[in-house]
mmCIF file of C-alpha atoms in Angstrom:
data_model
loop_
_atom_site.group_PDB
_atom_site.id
_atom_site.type_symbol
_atom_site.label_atom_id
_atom_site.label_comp_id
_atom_site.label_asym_id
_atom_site.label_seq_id
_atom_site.Cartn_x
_atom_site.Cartn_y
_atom_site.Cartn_z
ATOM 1 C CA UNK A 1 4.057 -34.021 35.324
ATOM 2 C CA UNK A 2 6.601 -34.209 32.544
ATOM 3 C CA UNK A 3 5.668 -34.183 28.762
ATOM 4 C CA UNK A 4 6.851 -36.657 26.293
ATOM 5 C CA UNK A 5 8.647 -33.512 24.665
ATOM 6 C CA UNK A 6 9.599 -32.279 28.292
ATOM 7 C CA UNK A 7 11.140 -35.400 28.804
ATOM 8 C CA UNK A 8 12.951 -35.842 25.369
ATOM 9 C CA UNK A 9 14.211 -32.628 25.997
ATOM 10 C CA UNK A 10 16.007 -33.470 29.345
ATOM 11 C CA UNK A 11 17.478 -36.487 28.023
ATOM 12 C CA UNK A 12 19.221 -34.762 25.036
ATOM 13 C CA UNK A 13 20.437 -32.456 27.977
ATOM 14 C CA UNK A 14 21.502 -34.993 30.067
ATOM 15 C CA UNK A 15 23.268 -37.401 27.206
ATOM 16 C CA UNK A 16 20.107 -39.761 27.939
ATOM 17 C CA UNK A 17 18.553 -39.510 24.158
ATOM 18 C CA UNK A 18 19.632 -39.874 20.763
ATOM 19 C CA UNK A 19 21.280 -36.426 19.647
ATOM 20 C CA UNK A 20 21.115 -37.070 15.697
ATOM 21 C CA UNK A 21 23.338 -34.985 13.823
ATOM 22 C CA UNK A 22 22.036 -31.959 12.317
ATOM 23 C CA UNK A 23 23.791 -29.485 9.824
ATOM 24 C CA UNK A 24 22.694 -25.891 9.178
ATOM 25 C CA UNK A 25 22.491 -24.744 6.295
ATOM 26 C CA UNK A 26 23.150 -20.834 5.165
ATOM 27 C CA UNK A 27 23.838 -19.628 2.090
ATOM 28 C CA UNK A 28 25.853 -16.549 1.936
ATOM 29 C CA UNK A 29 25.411 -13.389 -0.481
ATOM 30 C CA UNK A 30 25.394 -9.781 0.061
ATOM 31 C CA UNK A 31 23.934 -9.918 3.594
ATOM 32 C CA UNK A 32 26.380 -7.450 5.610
ATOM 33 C CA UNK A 33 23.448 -6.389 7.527
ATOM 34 C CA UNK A 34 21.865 -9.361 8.553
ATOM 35 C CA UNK A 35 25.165 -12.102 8.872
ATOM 36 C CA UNK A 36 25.566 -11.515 12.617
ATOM 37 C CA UNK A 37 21.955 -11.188 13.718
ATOM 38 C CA UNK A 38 22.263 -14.716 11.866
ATOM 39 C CA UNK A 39 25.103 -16.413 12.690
ATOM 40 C CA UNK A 40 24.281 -15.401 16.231
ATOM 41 C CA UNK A 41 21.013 -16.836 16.806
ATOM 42 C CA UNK A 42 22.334 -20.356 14.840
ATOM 43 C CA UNK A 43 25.936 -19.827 17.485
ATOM 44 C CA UNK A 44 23.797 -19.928 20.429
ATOM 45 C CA UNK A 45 20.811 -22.703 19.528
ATOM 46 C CA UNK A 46 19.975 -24.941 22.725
ATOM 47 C CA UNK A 47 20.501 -28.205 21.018
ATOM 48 C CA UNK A 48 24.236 -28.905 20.936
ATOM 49 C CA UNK A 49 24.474 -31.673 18.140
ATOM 50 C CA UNK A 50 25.090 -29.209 15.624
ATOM 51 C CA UNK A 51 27.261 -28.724 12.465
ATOM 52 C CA UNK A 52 27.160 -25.138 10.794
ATOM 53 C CA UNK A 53 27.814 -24.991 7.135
ATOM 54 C CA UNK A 54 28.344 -21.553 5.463
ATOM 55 C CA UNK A 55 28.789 -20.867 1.715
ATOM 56 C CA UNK A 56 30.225 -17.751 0.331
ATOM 57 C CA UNK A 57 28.809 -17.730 -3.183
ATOM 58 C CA UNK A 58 31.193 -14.743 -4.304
ATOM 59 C CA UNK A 59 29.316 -12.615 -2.421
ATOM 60 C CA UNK A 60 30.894 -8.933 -3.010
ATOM 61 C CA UNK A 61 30.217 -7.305 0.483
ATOM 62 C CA UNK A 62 31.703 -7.900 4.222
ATOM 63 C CA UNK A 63 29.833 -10.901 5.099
ATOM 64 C CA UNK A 64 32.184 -13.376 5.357
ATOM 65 C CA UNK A 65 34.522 -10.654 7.197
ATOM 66 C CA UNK A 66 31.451 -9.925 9.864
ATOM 67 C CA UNK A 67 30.916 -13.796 10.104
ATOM 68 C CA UNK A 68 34.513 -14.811 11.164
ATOM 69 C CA UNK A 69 34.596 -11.936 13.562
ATOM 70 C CA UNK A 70 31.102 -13.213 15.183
ATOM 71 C CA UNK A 71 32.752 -16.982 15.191
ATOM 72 C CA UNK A 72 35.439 -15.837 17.289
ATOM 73 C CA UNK A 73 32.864 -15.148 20.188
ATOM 74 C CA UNK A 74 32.036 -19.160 20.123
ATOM 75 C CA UNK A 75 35.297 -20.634 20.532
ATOM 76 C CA UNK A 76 33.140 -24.502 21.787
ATOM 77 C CA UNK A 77 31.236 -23.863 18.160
ATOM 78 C CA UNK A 78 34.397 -23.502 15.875
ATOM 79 C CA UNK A 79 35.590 -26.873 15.255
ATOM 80 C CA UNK A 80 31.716 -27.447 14.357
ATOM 81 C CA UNK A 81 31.822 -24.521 11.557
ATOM 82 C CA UNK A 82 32.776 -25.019 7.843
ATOM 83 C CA UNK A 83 32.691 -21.897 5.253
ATOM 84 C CA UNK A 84 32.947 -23.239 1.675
ATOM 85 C CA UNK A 85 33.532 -20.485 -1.252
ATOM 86 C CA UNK A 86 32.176 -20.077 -4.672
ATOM 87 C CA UNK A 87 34.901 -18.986 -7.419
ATOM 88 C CA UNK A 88 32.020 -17.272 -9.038
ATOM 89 C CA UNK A 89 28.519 -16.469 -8.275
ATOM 90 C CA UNK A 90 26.073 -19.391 -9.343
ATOM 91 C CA UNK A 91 22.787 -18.529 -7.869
ATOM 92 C CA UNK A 92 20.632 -19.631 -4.742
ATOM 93 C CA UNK A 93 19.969 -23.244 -6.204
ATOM 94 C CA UNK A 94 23.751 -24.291 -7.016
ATOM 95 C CA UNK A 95 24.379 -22.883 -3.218
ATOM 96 C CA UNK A 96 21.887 -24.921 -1.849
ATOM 97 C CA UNK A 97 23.127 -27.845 -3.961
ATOM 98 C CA UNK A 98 26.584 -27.051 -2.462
ATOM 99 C CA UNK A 99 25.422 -26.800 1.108
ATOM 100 C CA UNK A 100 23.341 -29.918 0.796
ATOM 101 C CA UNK A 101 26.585 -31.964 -0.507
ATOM 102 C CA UNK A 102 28.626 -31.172 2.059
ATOM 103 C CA UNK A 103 26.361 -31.966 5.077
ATOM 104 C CA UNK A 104 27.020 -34.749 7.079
ATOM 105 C CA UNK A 105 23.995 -34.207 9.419
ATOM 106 C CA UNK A 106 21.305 -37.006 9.340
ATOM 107 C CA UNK A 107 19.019 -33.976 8.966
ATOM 108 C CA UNK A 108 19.178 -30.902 7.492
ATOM 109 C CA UNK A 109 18.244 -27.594 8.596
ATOM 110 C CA UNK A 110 18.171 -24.390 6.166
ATOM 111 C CA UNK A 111 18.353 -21.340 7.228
ATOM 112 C CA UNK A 112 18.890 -17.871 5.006
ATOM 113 C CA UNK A 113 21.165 -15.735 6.242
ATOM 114 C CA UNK A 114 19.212 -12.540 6.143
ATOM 115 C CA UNK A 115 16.371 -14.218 8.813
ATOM 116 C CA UNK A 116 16.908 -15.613 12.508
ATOM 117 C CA UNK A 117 15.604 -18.283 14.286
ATOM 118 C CA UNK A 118 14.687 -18.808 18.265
ATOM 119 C CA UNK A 119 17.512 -20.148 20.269
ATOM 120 C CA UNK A 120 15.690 -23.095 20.900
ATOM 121 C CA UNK A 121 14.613 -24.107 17.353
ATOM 122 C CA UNK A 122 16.692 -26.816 16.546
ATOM 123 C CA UNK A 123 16.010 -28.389 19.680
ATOM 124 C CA UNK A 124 12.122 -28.251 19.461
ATOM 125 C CA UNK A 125 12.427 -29.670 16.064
ATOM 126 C CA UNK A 126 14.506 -32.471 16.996
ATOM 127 C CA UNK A 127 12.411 -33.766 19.662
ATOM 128 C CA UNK A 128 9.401 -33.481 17.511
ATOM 129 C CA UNK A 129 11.345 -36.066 14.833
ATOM 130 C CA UNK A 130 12.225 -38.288 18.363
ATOM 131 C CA UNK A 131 8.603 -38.644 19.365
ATOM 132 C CA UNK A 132 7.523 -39.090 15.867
ATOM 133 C CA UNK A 133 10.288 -40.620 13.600
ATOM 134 C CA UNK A 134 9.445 -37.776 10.624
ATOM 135 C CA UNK A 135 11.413 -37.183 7.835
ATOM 136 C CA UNK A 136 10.677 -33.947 7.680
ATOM 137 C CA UNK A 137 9.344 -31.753 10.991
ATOM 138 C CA UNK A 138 7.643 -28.253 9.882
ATOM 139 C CA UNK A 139 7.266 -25.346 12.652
ATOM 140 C CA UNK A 140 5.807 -21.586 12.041
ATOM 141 C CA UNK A 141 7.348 -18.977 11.483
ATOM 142 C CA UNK A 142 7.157 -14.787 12.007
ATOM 143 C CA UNK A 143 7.371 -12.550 8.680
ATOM 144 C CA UNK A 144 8.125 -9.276 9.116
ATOM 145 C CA UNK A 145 7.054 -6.937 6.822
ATOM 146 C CA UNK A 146 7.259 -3.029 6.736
ATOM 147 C CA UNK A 147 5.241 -1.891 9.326
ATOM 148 C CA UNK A 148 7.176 -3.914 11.527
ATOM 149 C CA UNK A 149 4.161 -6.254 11.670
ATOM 150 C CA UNK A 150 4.606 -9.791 12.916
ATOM 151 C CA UNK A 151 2.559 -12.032 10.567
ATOM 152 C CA UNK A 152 1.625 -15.543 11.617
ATOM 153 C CA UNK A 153 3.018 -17.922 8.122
ATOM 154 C CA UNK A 154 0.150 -20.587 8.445
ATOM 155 C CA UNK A 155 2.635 -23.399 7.292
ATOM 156 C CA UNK A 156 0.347 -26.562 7.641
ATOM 157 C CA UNK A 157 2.478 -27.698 10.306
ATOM 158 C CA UNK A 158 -0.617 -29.982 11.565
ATOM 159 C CA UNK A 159 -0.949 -31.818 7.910
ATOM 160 C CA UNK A 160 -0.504 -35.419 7.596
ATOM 161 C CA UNK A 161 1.899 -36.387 4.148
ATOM 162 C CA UNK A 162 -0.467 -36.618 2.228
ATOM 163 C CA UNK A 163 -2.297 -33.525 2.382
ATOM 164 C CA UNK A 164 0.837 -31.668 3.097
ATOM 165 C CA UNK A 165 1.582 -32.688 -0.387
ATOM 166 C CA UNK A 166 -1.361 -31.679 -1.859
ATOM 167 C CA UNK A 167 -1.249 -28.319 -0.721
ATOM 168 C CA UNK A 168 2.253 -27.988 -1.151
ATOM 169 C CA UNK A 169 1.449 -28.377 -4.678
ATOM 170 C CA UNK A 170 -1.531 -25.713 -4.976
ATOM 171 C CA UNK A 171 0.134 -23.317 -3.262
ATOM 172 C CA UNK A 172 -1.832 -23.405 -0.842
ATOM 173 C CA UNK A 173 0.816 -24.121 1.884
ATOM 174 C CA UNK A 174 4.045 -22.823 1.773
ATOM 175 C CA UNK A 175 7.284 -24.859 0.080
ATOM 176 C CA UNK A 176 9.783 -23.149 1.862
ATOM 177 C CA UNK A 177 12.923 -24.729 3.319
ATOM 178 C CA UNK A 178 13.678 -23.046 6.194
ATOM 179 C CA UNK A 179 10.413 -23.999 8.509
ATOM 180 C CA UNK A 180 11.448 -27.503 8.072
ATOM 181 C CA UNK A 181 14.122 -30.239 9.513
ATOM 182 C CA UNK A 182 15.147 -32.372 6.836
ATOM 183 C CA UNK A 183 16.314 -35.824 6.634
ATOM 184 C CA UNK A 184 19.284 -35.625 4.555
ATOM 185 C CA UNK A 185 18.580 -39.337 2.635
ATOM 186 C CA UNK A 186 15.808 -38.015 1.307
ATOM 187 C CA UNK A 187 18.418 -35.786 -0.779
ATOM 188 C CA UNK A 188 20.602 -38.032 -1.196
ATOM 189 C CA UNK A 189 18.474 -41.313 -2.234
ATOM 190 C CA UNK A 190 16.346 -39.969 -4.163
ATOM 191 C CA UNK A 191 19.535 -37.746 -5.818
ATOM 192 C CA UNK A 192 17.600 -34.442 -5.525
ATOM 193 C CA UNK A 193 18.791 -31.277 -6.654
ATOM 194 C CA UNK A 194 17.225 -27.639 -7.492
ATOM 195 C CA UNK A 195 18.268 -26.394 -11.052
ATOM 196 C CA UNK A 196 20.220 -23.581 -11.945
ATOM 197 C CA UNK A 197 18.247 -22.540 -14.406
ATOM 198 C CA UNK A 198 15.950 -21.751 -11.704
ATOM 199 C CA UNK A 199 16.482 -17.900 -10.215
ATOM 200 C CA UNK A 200 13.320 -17.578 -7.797
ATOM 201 C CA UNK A 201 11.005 -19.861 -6.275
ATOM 202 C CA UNK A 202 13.437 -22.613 -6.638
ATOM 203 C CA UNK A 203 11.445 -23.954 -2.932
ATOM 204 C CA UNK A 204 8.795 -24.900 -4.808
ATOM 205 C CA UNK A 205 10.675 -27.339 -7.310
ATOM 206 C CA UNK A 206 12.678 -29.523 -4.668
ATOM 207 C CA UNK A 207 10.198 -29.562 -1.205
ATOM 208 C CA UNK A 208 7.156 -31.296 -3.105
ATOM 209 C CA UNK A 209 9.752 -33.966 -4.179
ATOM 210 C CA UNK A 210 11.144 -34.313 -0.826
ATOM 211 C CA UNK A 211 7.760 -34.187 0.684
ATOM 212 C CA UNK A 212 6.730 -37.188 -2.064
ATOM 213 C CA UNK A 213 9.589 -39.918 -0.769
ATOM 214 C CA UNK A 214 8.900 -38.946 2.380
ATOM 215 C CA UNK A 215 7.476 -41.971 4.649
ATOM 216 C CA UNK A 216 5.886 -39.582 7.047
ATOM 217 C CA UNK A 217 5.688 -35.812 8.436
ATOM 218 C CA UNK A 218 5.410 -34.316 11.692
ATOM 219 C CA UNK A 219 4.815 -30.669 12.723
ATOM 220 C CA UNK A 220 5.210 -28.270 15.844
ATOM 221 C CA UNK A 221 3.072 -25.266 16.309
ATOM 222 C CA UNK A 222 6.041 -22.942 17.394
ATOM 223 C CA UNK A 223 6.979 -20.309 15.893
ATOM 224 C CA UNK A 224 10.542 -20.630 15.648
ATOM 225 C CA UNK A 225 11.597 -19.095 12.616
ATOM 226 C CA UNK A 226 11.874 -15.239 11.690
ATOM 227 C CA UNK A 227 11.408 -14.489 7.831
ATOM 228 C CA UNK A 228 13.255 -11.236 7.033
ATOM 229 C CA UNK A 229 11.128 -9.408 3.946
ATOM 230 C CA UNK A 230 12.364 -6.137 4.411
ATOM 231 C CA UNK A 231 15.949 -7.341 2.866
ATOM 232 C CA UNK A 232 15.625 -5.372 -0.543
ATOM 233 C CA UNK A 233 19.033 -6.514 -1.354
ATOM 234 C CA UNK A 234 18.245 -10.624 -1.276
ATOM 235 C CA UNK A 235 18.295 -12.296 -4.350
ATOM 236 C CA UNK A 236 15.029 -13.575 -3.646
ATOM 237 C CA UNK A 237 13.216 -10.125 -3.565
ATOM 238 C CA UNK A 238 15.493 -8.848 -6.862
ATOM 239 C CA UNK A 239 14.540 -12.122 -9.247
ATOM 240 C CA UNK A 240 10.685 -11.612 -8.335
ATOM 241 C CA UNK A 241 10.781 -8.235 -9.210
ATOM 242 C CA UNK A 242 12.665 -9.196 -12.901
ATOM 243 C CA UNK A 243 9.547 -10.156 -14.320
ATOM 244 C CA UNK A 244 11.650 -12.094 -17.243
ATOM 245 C CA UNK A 245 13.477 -14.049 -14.783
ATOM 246 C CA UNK A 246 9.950 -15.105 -12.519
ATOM 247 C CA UNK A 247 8.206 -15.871 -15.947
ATOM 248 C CA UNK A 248 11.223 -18.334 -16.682
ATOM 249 C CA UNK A 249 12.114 -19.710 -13.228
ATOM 250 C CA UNK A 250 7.805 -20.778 -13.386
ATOM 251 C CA UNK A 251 7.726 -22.131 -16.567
ATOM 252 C CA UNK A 252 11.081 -24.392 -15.500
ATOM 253 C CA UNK A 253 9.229 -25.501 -12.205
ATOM 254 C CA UNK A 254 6.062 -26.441 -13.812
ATOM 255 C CA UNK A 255 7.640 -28.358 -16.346
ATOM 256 C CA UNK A 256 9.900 -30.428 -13.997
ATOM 257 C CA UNK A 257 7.661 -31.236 -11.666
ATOM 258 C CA UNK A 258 4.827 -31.855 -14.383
ATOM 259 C CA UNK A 259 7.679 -34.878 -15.520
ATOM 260 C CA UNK A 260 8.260 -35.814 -12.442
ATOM 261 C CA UNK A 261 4.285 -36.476 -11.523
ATOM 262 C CA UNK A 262 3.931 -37.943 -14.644
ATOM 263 C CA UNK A 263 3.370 -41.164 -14.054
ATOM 264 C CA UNK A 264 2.094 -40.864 -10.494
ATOM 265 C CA UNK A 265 -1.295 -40.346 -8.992
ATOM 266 C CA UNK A 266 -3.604 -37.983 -10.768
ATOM 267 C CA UNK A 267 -4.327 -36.301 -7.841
ATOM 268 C CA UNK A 268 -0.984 -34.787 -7.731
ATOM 269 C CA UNK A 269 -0.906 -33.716 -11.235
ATOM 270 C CA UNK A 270 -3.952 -32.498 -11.101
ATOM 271 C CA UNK A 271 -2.925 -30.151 -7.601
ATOM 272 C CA UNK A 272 0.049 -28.863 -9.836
ATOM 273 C CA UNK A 273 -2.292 -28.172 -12.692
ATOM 274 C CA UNK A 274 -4.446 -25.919 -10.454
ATOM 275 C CA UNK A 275 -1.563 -24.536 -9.286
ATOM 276 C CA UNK A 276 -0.536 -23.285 -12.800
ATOM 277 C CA UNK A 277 -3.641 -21.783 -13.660
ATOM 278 C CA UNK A 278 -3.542 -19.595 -10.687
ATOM 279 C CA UNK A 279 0.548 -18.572 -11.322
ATOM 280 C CA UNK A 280 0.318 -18.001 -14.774
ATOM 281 C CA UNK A 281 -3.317 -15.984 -14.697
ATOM 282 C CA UNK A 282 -1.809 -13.912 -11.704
ATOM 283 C CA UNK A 283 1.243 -13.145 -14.015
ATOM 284 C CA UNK A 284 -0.617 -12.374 -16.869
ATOM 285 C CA UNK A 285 -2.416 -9.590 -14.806
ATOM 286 C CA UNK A 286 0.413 -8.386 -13.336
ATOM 287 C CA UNK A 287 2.356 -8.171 -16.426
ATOM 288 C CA UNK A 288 -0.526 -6.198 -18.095
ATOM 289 C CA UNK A 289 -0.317 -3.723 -15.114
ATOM 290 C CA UNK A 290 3.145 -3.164 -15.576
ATOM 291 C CA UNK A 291 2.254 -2.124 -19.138
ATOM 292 C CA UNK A 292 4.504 -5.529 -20.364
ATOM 293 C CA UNK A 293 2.195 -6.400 -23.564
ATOM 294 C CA UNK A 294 5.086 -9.247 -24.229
ATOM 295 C CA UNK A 295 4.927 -10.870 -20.713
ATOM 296 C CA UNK A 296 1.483 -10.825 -20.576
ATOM 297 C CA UNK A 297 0.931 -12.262 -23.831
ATOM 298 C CA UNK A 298 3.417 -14.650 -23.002
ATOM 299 C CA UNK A 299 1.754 -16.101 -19.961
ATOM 300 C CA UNK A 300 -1.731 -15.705 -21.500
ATOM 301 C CA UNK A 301 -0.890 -18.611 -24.212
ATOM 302 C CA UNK A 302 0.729 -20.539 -20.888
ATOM 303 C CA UNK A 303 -2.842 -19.574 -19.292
ATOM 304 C CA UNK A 304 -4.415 -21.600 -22.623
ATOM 305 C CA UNK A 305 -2.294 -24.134 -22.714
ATOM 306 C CA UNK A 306 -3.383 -25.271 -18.599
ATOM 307 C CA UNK A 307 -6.013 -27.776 -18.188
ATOM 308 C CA UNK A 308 -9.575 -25.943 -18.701
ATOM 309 C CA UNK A 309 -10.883 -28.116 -16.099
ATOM 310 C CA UNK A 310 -9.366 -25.979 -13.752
ATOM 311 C CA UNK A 311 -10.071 -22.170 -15.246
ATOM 312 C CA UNK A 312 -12.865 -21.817 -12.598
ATOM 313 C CA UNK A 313 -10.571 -21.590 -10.290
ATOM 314 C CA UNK A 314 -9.883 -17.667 -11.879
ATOM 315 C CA UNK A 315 -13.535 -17.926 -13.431
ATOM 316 C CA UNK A 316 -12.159 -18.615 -16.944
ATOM 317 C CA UNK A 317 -14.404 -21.212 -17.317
ATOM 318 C CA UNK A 318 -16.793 -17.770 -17.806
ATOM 319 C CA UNK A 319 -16.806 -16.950 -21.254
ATOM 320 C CA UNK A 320 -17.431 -13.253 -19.882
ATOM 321 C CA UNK A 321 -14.238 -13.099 -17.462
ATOM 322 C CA UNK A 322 -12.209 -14.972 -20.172
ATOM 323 C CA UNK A 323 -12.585 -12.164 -22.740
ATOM 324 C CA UNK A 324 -12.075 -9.031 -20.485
ATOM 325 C CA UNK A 325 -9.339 -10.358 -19.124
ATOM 326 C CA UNK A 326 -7.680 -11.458 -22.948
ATOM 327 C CA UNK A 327 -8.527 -8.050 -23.802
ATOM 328 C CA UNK A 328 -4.836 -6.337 -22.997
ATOM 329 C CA UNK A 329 -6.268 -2.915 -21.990
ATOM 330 C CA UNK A 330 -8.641 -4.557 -20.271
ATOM 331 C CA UNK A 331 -6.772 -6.736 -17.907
ATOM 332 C CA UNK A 332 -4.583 -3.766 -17.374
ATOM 333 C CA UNK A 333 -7.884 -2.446 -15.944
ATOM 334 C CA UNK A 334 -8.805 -5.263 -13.691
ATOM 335 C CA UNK A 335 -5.152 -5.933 -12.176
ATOM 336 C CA UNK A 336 -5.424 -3.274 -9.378
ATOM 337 C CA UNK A 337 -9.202 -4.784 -8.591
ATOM 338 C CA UNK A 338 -8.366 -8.376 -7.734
ATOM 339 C CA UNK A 339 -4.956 -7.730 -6.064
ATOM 340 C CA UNK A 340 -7.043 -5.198 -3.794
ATOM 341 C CA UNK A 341 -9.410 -8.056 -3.004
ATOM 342 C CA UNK A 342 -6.337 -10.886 -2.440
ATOM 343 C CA UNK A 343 -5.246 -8.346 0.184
ATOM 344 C CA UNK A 344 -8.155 -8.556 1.893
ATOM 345 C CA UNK A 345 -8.589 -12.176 1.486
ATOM 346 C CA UNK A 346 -4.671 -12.450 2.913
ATOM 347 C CA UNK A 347 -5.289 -9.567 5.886
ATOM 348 C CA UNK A 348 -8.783 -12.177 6.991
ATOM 349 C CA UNK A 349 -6.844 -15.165 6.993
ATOM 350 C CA UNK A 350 -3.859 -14.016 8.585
ATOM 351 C CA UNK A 351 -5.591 -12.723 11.646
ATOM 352 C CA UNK A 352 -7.561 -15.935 11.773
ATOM 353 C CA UNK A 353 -4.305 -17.636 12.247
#
């Protein structure tokens, strides 16, 4: 018996089915080490409607060097492949921006080019977005961490829209890019765009609009996608360890997408509102562990300024937890406590995945 997927499959094999378009994605900085694990696994995906778009966003290493000599290896790819180039470095957001603009796919794919993916990625993605008309498909993905560990990324990819977006918004599922196909319009439409003002996180202000215009969302329980977090070099892992720069690239987030749910549904603002109280009471603590009296009293008066509907959420609405945790000496105290208990929270979940 053959599957509706099965079958899908077969006739984008056989020319039978509608191939749509899709362009990949990858952004391009100091990934020497990574580019041809990369490059390889995008070179050599099962679905053959493909473009590849590459930018170079002045990265100063051998990346761009290591990519052309992989390209050489997939001479029926080349006429497929595009590398653009920055003049000067403008961040992760302007590069996505760039990659975005230049697509011509009717979907989108984004992939960073310090992870992999399965060879048959694409193609599972597509047919889930056949069966389903989505405008946006979300699979799983692998993390791998230090030990080596492979970590199951619970992703929601079984949400409908509207809880997708919910979650999205509280954190509670992840925002990132590169689980998901994309329908390009919804970029294009809808004109959005991350913000260079934004150095981390950036995820997190452009998925929860794309997820919002979206008319409906599909997901495959695969796990097709292989996020690196062992790359100490990635912009990512250096702008959430600049404490200055995550305090920032937060406070820019919540304050765009507070405008932007402005005048929707409460029920969205009010997800993004729990969301803040969580970020900015997790920041304050971490900033008071890190001995940063100006950070955390910095993200304390955000912490104030959140709606105090939501403070149970890190049992502020406790007059008790409220004052230790105000008190900087204190909270510098109670840091290494509740981070040891999110591990264990994290570790439970995980393997219940």
């Amino acid at each position: 018996m053959i599957t509706t997927i099965e079958r899908t499959i077969n006739d984008n094999k056989s020319g039978g089915g509608k191939c749509p378009l899709v362009s990949i994605a990858v952004p391009i900085y100091n990934v020497e080490q990574y580019i041809e694990r990369c490059a390889r696994s995008l070179f050599e995906q099962t679905y053959s409607n493909l473009e590849f778009i590459f930018v170079d966003d002045a990265s100063p290493d051998k990346s761009i060097q290591i990519l052309e000599r992989v390209i050489l290896d997939y001479p029926e790819r080349a006429d497929r492949i595009r590398i653009l180039h920055h003049d000067v470095n403008r961040g992760l957001p302007e590069t996505r921006n760039t990659l975005v603009d230049n697509a011509t796919g009717e979907f989108i794919f984004h992939v960073d080019s310090d992870d992999w993916v399965e060879l048959n990625a694409v193609e599972l993605l597509v047919n889930k977005q056949l069966e389903t008309g989505a405008d946006i498909v979300t699979g799983n993905a692998y993390i791998h961490v230090d030990d080596g560990e492979r970590i199951l990324s619970t992703s929601g990819w079984d949400l409908d829209k509207e809880t997708m977006l919910e979650k999205v918004l509280k954190d509670e599922v992840s925002s990132m890019f590169w689980l998901r196909l994309i329908s390009r319009k919804l970029y294009v439409e809808h004109e959005i765009k991350g913000d260079v003002n934004v150095s981390c996180c950036e995820d997190y202000l452009v998925f929860p609009r794309l997820l919002y215009y979206a008319d409906t969302v599909a997901g495959i329980e695969n796990r097709i996608y292989h996020y690196n977090f062992l790359n100490t070099q990635s912009r990512t892992y250096a702008a959430r360890h600049d404490f200055r720069h995550y305090i920032q690239s937060y406070t820019a987030i919540f304050s765009r997408l507070s405008a932007f749910f402005d005048d929707k549904e409460n029920k969205w603002k009010d997800a993004l509102e729990k969301h803040k109280v969580m970020r900015y009471h997790y920041m304050m603590l971490k900033a008071a562990y890190y001995r940063d009296h100006s950070n955390y009293s910095k993200c304390m008066n955000l912490l104030k300024q959140t709606d105090s509907r939501f403070w149970y959420i890190v049992r502020w609405n406790k007059l008790f937890f409220r004052k230790l945790e105000s008190n900087y000496f204190m909270a510098r105290q109670t840091y290494p406590i509740r981070m040891f208990l999110q591990k264990l929270k994290y570790k439970y979940r995980i393997s219940r995945a």
